[in-house]
Amino acid sequence: MNFDEIIDRVGTHSSKWDMMEQTYGVSPKGGIPMWVADMDFRPPQCVSDAVGAMYDHGIYGYYGDERAYRAAIRWWMDKRHGWAVDEGAIFTTHGLVNGTAMCVDAFTRPGDGVVLFTPVYHAFARVIAAAGRKVVECPLALEGGKYRMDFDACDAQMTGSERMVILCSPHNPGGRVWSRAELQGVAEFARRHDLILVSDEIHHDLVMPGNRHIPMALIDGIADRLVMMTATTKTFNIAGSHTGNVIIHDADLRARFAGRMAALGLSANSFGLFMTQAAYSPEGAEWVDALVEYLDGNRRLFDEGVNAIPGASSMPLEATYLAWVDFAGTGMSHDEVTNRIQSGARIAANHGPTFGKGGESWMRFNLATPRSRVAEAVERLQNAFADLQ
């Protein structure tokens, strides 16, 4: 587990590295990509061994007999999250953006409203709009430097045309680990407005020390309208496997989702299933524990350096490896901030406005890279805003 290893990803069809010049004007020759949410680390050896065993076998056919794969998922959720998952509740999708799109397709109709607590992961709004549904943004309240739910404001926005709410838990981009009371509030909000609740918990394994993630499935009074989404892809840096799980315990919702899966002819990628089975193991758990400790060190280094820039403030990161930085205090426009980051610091970072209402003055930085690179990014950012010192 050498997270300090520098691995050259340029020219490997890496979206994060090979698309940043086209997207942000930052060349991979000397630039630092801190946008796409994948890590610059090798996955645990057990995952690489599983792919190696497939190669050694030499035949890449359809995957059959999912019992071991499903058992691995159930073991992980029980041991790591205290959540008992029924084997028959698990659907495998091509990642969780696909899982989100499938939920929108299965449980809403064109013209229906889908509620998002913004700012939030930009792919949600993209798939909702592409499906001909209406994106309903309920801005999070910013208090004491971190987000909280404002259910009174959200209640006032509801028109009766909404059919679904999507929760990001832990939150991306803010890194919040929602409390039990906040999750109970989301459940009551969904029931109050008769909404299907889709809980995207893809970052649930990447929780900083001192915080504890609670699966929405453990919250009272929501089981009959709850869809859970989890994946190995963020946890183990295997996003290219495009494998995620939609987990539905309610029989009626499960039947509706299964019907859409069948109608679209979707089946799983065998590479992703073998990788998932290998990752959800004691060896995978040991690797994740070491990873989180390393990411916490990167977080502390980044926050200390960025918060030293007058007018910049990094939101305290409770989970994920995605730092969320507010530049409002600099008094600069969004264009000037991004120019200093991209042209001055030569860093590609996600623009806050793409995450919806509330993200206007923010930027998101991916910290899942060797610490030396995080230190370099901090130095570059401080130099890019040196005139504020």
Tab-separated table of C-alpha atoms in Angstrom, residues 35-354:
chain	number	residue	atom	x	y	z
A	35	TRP	CA	-11.224	17.334	-10.976
A	36	VAL	CA	-12.560	13.876	-12.003
A	37	ALA	CA	-13.330	11.851	-8.866
A	38	ASP	CA	-10.959	8.963	-9.277
A	39	MET	CA	-7.742	8.313	-7.373
A	40	ASP	CA	-4.136	8.177	-8.560
A	41	PHE	CA	-3.588	5.029	-6.473
A	42	ARG	CA	-3.445	1.372	-7.424
A	43	PRO	CA	-6.352	-0.684	-6.029
A	44	PRO	CA	-5.647	-3.350	-3.401
A	45	GLN	CA	-3.655	-6.328	-4.615
A	46	CYS	CA	-6.651	-8.634	-4.206
A	47	VAL	CA	-8.466	-6.691	-6.942
A	48	SER	CA	-5.491	-6.808	-9.306
A	49	ASP	CA	-5.139	-10.530	-8.588
A	50	ALA	CA	-8.783	-11.087	-9.556
A	51	VAL	CA	-8.207	-9.393	-12.920
A	52	GLY	CA	-4.988	-11.386	-13.316
A	53	ALA	CA	-6.859	-14.632	-12.708
A	54	MET	CA	-9.299	-13.701	-15.475
A	55	TYR	CA	-6.364	-13.052	-17.803
A	56	ASP	CA	-4.712	-16.335	-16.858
A	57	HIS	CA	-7.934	-18.202	-17.578
A	58	GLY	CA	-8.059	-16.485	-20.945
A	59	ILE	CA	-11.791	-16.631	-21.670
A	60	TYR	CA	-13.956	-13.589	-20.992
A	61	GLY	CA	-17.473	-14.957	-21.180
A	62	TYR	CA	-20.779	-14.119	-19.537
A	63	TYR	CA	-20.764	-14.168	-15.743
A	64	GLY	CA	-22.994	-16.793	-14.118
A	65	ASP	CA	-23.846	-17.914	-10.568
A	66	GLU	CA	-23.785	-14.654	-8.614
A	67	ARG	CA	-23.978	-16.246	-5.166
A	68	ALA	CA	-20.371	-15.473	-4.156
A	69	TYR	CA	-20.623	-11.945	-5.578
A	70	ARG	CA	-23.832	-11.221	-3.680
A	71	ALA	CA	-22.429	-12.793	-0.522
A	72	ALA	CA	-19.438	-10.447	-0.703
A	73	ILE	CA	-21.733	-7.410	-0.921
A	74	ARG	CA	-23.814	-8.627	2.005
A	75	TRP	CA	-20.705	-9.353	4.085
A	76	TRP	CA	-19.265	-5.888	3.463
A	77	MET	CA	-22.486	-4.025	4.289
A	78	ASP	CA	-22.927	-6.038	7.460
A	79	LYS	CA	-19.324	-5.841	8.707
A	80	ARG	CA	-18.536	-2.267	7.654
A	81	HIS	CA	-21.931	-0.579	7.964
A	82	GLY	CA	-24.112	-2.709	10.234
A	83	TRP	CA	-26.673	-3.113	7.459
A	84	ALA	CA	-28.306	-6.466	6.645
A	85	VAL	CA	-28.976	-6.732	2.900
A	86	ASP	CA	-31.289	-9.352	1.396
A	87	GLU	CA	-29.666	-11.236	-1.461
A	88	GLY	CA	-32.714	-10.741	-3.678
A	89	ALA	CA	-32.684	-6.966	-3.172
A	90	ILE	CA	-29.468	-6.412	-5.161
A	91	PHE	CA	-29.480	-5.130	-8.752
A	92	THR	CA	-26.220	-4.518	-10.599
A	93	THR	CA	-26.035	-1.431	-12.814
A	94	HIS	CA	-23.300	0.058	-15.003
A	95	GLY	CA	-22.142	2.394	-12.245
A	96	LEU	CA	-24.275	4.703	-10.128
A	97	VAL	CA	-24.838	7.423	-12.708
A	98	ASN	CA	-26.509	4.651	-14.675
A	99	GLY	CA	-28.221	3.573	-11.447
A	100	THR	CA	-29.552	7.106	-10.959
A	101	ALA	CA	-30.801	7.234	-14.546
A	102	MET	CA	-32.483	3.860	-14.083
A	103	CYS	CA	-34.280	5.102	-10.965
A	104	VAL	CA	-35.477	8.220	-12.770
A	105	ASP	CA	-36.704	6.022	-15.628
A	106	ALA	CA	-38.392	3.438	-13.403
A	107	PHE	CA	-40.079	5.662	-10.834
A	108	THR	CA	-40.926	8.938	-12.587
A	109	ARG	CA	-42.505	10.132	-15.831
A	110	PRO	CA	-41.575	12.949	-18.222
A	111	GLY	CA	-42.433	16.294	-16.648
A	112	ASP	CA	-42.209	15.046	-13.061
A	113	GLY	CA	-40.058	16.938	-10.600
A	114	VAL	CA	-36.979	15.377	-9.010
A	115	VAL	CA	-35.658	17.125	-5.894
A	116	LEU	CA	-31.949	17.745	-5.283
A	117	PHE	CA	-30.306	19.298	-2.218
A	118	THR	CA	-27.836	21.639	-3.919
A	119	PRO	CA	-25.007	22.156	-4.439
A	120	VAL	CA	-24.673	18.470	-5.275
A	121	TYR	CA	-22.984	16.035	-7.670
A	122	HIS	CA	-23.544	17.480	-11.133
A	123	ALA	CA	-24.420	14.192	-12.887
A	124	PHE	CA	-27.748	14.036	-11.055
A	125	ALA	CA	-29.125	17.161	-12.715
A	126	ARG	CA	-27.682	16.078	-16.055
A	127	VAL	CA	-29.505	12.740	-16.190
A	128	ILE	CA	-32.727	14.192	-14.773
A	129	ALA	CA	-32.856	16.886	-17.445
A	130	ALA	CA	-31.856	14.466	-20.212
A	131	ALA	CA	-34.785	12.232	-19.243
A	132	GLY	CA	-37.240	15.098	-19.663
A	133	ARG	CA	-37.873	15.510	-15.949
A	134	LYS	CA	-37.702	18.773	-14.000
A	135	VAL	CA	-34.764	19.462	-11.689
A	136	VAL	CA	-36.066	20.964	-8.428
A	137	GLU	CA	-33.200	22.554	-6.485
A	138	CYS	CA	-33.514	22.895	-2.718
A	139	PRO	CA	-30.423	24.840	-1.615
A	140	LEU	CA	-28.642	23.650	1.510
A	141	ALA	CA	-28.141	26.200	4.272
A	142	LEU	CA	-24.554	27.146	5.105
A	143	GLU	CA	-24.107	27.504	8.852
A	144	GLY	CA	-20.902	27.474	10.844
A	145	GLY	CA	-18.892	26.624	7.753
A	146	LYS	CA	-20.837	23.484	6.856
A	147	TYR	CA	-24.129	22.507	5.239
A	148	ARG	CA	-27.405	21.654	6.902
A	149	MET	CA	-30.835	20.771	5.556
A	150	ASP	CA	-33.446	23.553	5.392
A	151	PHE	CA	-36.664	21.545	5.265
A	152	ASP	CA	-38.930	24.559	5.822
A	153	ALA	CA	-37.586	26.188	2.667
A	154	CYS	CA	-37.826	22.899	0.764
A	155	ASP	CA	-41.408	22.322	1.896
A	156	ALA	CA	-42.338	25.766	0.592
A	157	GLN	CA	-40.980	24.890	-2.863
A	158	MET	CA	-42.992	21.723	-3.364
A	159	THR	CA	-45.806	21.972	-5.925
A	160	GLY	CA	-47.143	18.413	-5.863
A	161	SER	CA	-45.533	17.538	-9.204
A	162	GLU	CA	-42.422	16.093	-7.543
A	163	ARG	CA	-42.094	12.307	-7.499
A	164	MET	CA	-38.533	11.666	-6.290
A	165	VAL	CA	-35.785	13.082	-4.109
A	166	ILE	CA	-32.122	12.126	-4.518
A	167	LEU	CA	-29.865	12.313	-1.479
A	168	CYS	CA	-26.065	12.273	-1.682
A	169	SER	CA	-24.831	10.625	1.528
A	170	PRO	CA	-22.061	11.360	2.404
A	171	HIS	CA	-22.464	14.627	0.582
A	172	ASN	CA	-20.550	15.478	-2.572
A	173	PRO	CA	-19.208	18.174	-2.872
A	174	GLY	CA	-19.513	19.342	0.745
A	175	GLY	CA	-18.171	16.192	2.384
A	176	ARG	CA	-20.887	16.172	5.060
A	177	VAL	CA	-21.664	12.992	6.941
A	178	TRP	CA	-25.344	13.482	7.692
A	179	SER	CA	-26.428	12.845	11.276
A	180	ARG	CA	-29.182	10.402	12.198
A	181	ALA	CA	-31.490	13.335	12.922
A	182	GLU	CA	-30.798	14.872	9.514
A	183	LEU	CA	-31.411	11.553	7.770
A	184	GLN	CA	-34.645	11.132	9.715
A	185	GLY	CA	-35.598	14.596	8.505
A	186	VAL	CA	-34.990	13.567	4.883
A	187	ALA	CA	-37.142	10.472	5.403
A	188	GLU	CA	-39.967	12.553	6.848
A	189	PHE	CA	-39.647	15.073	4.009
A	190	ALA	CA	-39.979	12.236	1.468
A	191	ARG	CA	-43.027	10.837	3.237
A	192	ARG	CA	-44.625	14.271	3.639
A	193	HIS	CA	-44.494	14.867	-0.104
A	194	ASP	CA	-44.978	11.238	-1.208
A	195	LEU	CA	-41.541	11.006	-2.842
A	196	ILE	CA	-39.407	8.006	-3.730
A	197	LEU	CA	-36.096	8.495	-1.899
A	198	VAL	CA	-32.933	7.496	-3.781
A	199	SER	CA	-29.896	7.536	-1.473
A	200	ASP	CA	-26.578	7.577	-3.325
A	201	GLU	CA	-24.022	6.333	-0.789
A	202	ILE	CA	-21.065	5.749	-3.101
A	203	HIS	CA	-18.657	7.552	-0.726
A	204	HIS	CA	-19.833	5.691	2.399
A	205	ASP	CA	-16.494	3.914	2.953
A	206	LEU	CA	-14.399	7.092	2.702
A	207	VAL	CA	-15.257	8.670	6.044
A	208	MET	CA	-12.699	10.731	7.946
A	209	PRO	CA	-11.711	9.737	11.518
A	210	GLY	CA	-14.170	10.926	14.142
A	211	ASN	CA	-17.204	10.637	11.842
A	212	ARG	CA	-19.641	7.767	11.293
A	213	HIS	CA	-21.785	7.168	8.240
A	214	ILE	CA	-25.315	5.856	8.839
A	215	PRO	CA	-26.969	4.045	5.901
A	216	MET	CA	-30.358	5.502	5.075
A	217	ALA	CA	-31.691	1.923	5.209
A	218	LEU	CA	-31.245	2.046	9.007
A	219	ILE	CA	-33.570	5.048	9.362
A	220	ASP	CA	-37.124	4.373	10.537
A	221	GLY	CA	-40.215	4.820	8.400
A	222	ILE	CA	-38.666	4.908	4.938
A	223	ALA	CA	-38.319	1.283	3.761
A	224	ASP	CA	-41.437	1.345	1.581
A	225	ARG	CA	-40.100	4.210	-0.573
A	226	LEU	CA	-36.325	3.768	-0.320
A	227	VAL	CA	-33.783	2.927	-3.029
A	228	MET	CA	-30.170	2.507	-1.874
A	229	MET	CA	-27.181	2.883	-4.202
A	230	THR	CA	-23.676	1.659	-3.351
A	231	ALA	CA	-20.533	0.683	-5.251
A	232	THR	CA	-16.945	-0.494	-4.957
A	233	THR	CA	-15.822	1.941	-7.621
A	234	LYS	CA	-15.032	5.033	-5.515
A	235	THR	CA	-13.813	3.048	-2.513
A	236	PHE	CA	-11.283	0.937	-4.423
A	237	ASN	CA	-10.529	3.201	-7.415
A	238	ILE	CA	-12.047	0.896	-10.017
A	239	ALA	CA	-14.460	3.337	-11.656
A	240	GLY	CA	-13.581	1.955	-15.084
A	241	SER	CA	-15.333	-1.286	-14.160
A	242	HIS	CA	-18.641	0.632	-14.341
A	243	THR	CA	-20.251	-1.514	-11.675
A	244	GLY	CA	-22.700	-0.331	-9.028
A	245	ASN	CA	-25.533	-1.724	-6.967
A	246	VAL	CA	-29.092	-0.546	-6.594
A	247	ILE	CA	-30.481	-2.220	-3.467
A	248	ILE	CA	-34.262	-2.241	-2.978
A	249	HIS	CA	-35.968	-4.100	-0.151
A	250	ASP	CA	-39.543	-3.054	-0.883
A	251	ALA	CA	-41.185	-5.691	-3.093
A	252	ASP	CA	-43.286	-3.277	-5.174
A	253	LEU	CA	-40.388	-0.924	-5.918
A	254	ARG	CA	-38.163	-3.902	-6.649
A	255	ALA	CA	-40.636	-5.252	-9.192
A	256	ARG	CA	-40.877	-1.889	-10.950
A	257	PHE	CA	-37.109	-1.559	-11.141
A	258	ALA	CA	-36.674	-5.149	-12.339
A	259	GLY	CA	-39.196	-4.480	-15.093
A	260	ARG	CA	-37.184	-1.565	-16.463
A	261	MET	CA	-33.925	-3.535	-16.237
A	262	ALA	CA	-35.531	-6.306	-18.269
A	263	ALA	CA	-37.040	-3.915	-20.798
A	264	LEU	CA	-33.658	-2.308	-21.451
A	265	GLY	CA	-31.802	-5.623	-21.641
A	266	LEU	CA	-29.229	-4.665	-19.020
A	267	SER	CA	-26.771	-7.203	-17.638
A	268	ALA	CA	-23.589	-6.892	-15.615
A	269	ASN	CA	-19.966	-6.600	-16.732
A	270	SER	CA	-18.114	-9.742	-15.615
A	271	PHE	CA	-14.901	-7.798	-14.910
A	272	GLY	CA	-16.743	-5.591	-12.437
A	273	LEU	CA	-18.328	-8.545	-10.663
A	274	PHE	CA	-15.011	-10.329	-10.172
A	275	MET	CA	-13.398	-7.090	-8.963
A	276	THR	CA	-16.236	-6.378	-6.531
A	277	GLN	CA	-16.104	-9.857	-5.071
A	278	ALA	CA	-12.350	-9.523	-4.503
A	279	ALA	CA	-12.576	-5.999	-3.056
A	280	TYR	CA	-15.267	-6.781	-0.499
A	281	SER	CA	-12.961	-8.926	1.602
A	282	PRO	CA	-10.775	-8.657	4.720
A	283	GLU	CA	-7.816	-7.697	2.515
A	284	GLY	CA	-9.899	-4.991	0.870
A	285	ALA	CA	-11.015	-3.718	4.277
A	286	GLU	CA	-7.413	-3.427	5.482
A	287	TRP	CA	-6.532	-1.446	2.362
A	288	VAL	CA	-9.473	0.938	2.846
A	289	ASP	CA	-8.476	1.633	6.442
A	290	ALA	CA	-4.963	2.568	5.313
A	291	LEU	CA	-6.376	4.664	2.454
A	292	VAL	CA	-8.624	6.719	4.743
A	293	GLU	CA	-5.719	7.440	7.075
A	294	TYR	CA	-3.661	8.643	4.098
A	295	LEU	CA	-6.500	10.772	2.722
A	296	ASP	CA	-6.955	12.356	6.137
A	297	GLY	CA	-3.313	13.436	6.026
A	298	ASN	CA	-3.825	14.931	2.565
A	299	ARG	CA	-6.916	16.725	3.833
A	300	ARG	CA	-5.056	18.314	6.740
A	301	LEU	CA	-2.183	19.422	4.495
A	302	PHE	CA	-4.506	20.926	1.892
A	303	ASP	CA	-6.810	22.688	4.351
A	304	GLU	CA	-3.961	24.267	6.276
A	305	GLY	CA	-2.421	25.635	3.098
A	306	VAL	CA	-5.608	26.835	1.411
A	307	ASN	CA	-7.087	28.392	4.538
A	308	ALA	CA	-3.921	30.506	4.785
A	309	ILE	CA	-4.966	32.278	1.560
A	310	PRO	CA	-6.906	35.424	2.588
A	311	GLY	CA	-10.532	35.074	1.543
A	312	ALA	CA	-10.359	31.324	0.808
A	313	SER	CA	-12.078	28.789	3.045
A	314	SER	CA	-12.052	24.988	2.726
A	315	MET	CA	-15.157	23.329	4.161
A	316	PRO	CA	-14.267	20.848	6.940
A	317	LEU	CA	-14.167	17.476	5.177
A	318	GLU	CA	-16.025	14.735	7.056
A	319	ALA	CA	-16.010	12.246	4.167
A	320	THR	CA	-14.950	11.783	0.525
A	321	TYR	CA	-11.600	12.928	-0.872
A	322	LEU	CA	-13.096	16.030	-2.482
A	323	ALA	CA	-12.212	19.372	-0.897
A	324	TRP	CA	-14.832	22.112	-1.341
A	325	VAL	CA	-13.307	25.585	-1.250
A	326	ASP	CA	-15.137	28.912	-1.088
A	327	PHE	CA	-13.340	31.867	-2.683
A	328	ALA	CA	-16.097	34.406	-1.982
A	329	GLY	CA	-13.955	36.179	0.597
A	330	THR	CA	-11.394	37.145	-2.030
A	331	GLY	CA	-13.906	39.489	-3.623
A	332	MET	CA	-13.016	38.093	-7.036
A	333	SER	CA	-15.407	37.003	-9.746
A	334	HIS	CA	-15.704	33.312	-10.567
A	335	ASP	CA	-13.879	33.900	-13.847
A	336	GLU	CA	-10.918	35.540	-12.119
A	337	VAL	CA	-10.688	32.767	-9.530
A	338	THR	CA	-10.747	30.036	-12.173
A	339	ASN	CA	-8.195	31.883	-14.296
A	340	ARG	CA	-5.778	32.087	-11.374
A	341	ILE	CA	-6.259	28.393	-10.604
A	342	GLN	CA	-6.079	27.134	-14.182
A	343	SER	CA	-3.644	29.543	-15.829
A	344	GLY	CA	-1.689	30.617	-12.772
A	345	ALA	CA	-1.505	27.464	-10.654
A	346	ARG	CA	-1.995	25.093	-13.621
A	347	ILE	CA	-4.548	23.074	-11.665
A	348	ALA	CA	-7.713	21.585	-13.159
A	349	ALA	CA	-10.498	21.690	-10.542
A	350	ASN	CA	-14.284	21.430	-10.801
A	351	HIS	CA	-16.166	24.719	-11.084
A	352	GLY	CA	-18.652	25.235	-8.277
A	353	PRO	CA	-21.570	26.502	-10.399
A	354	THR	CA	-21.835	23.104	-12.114
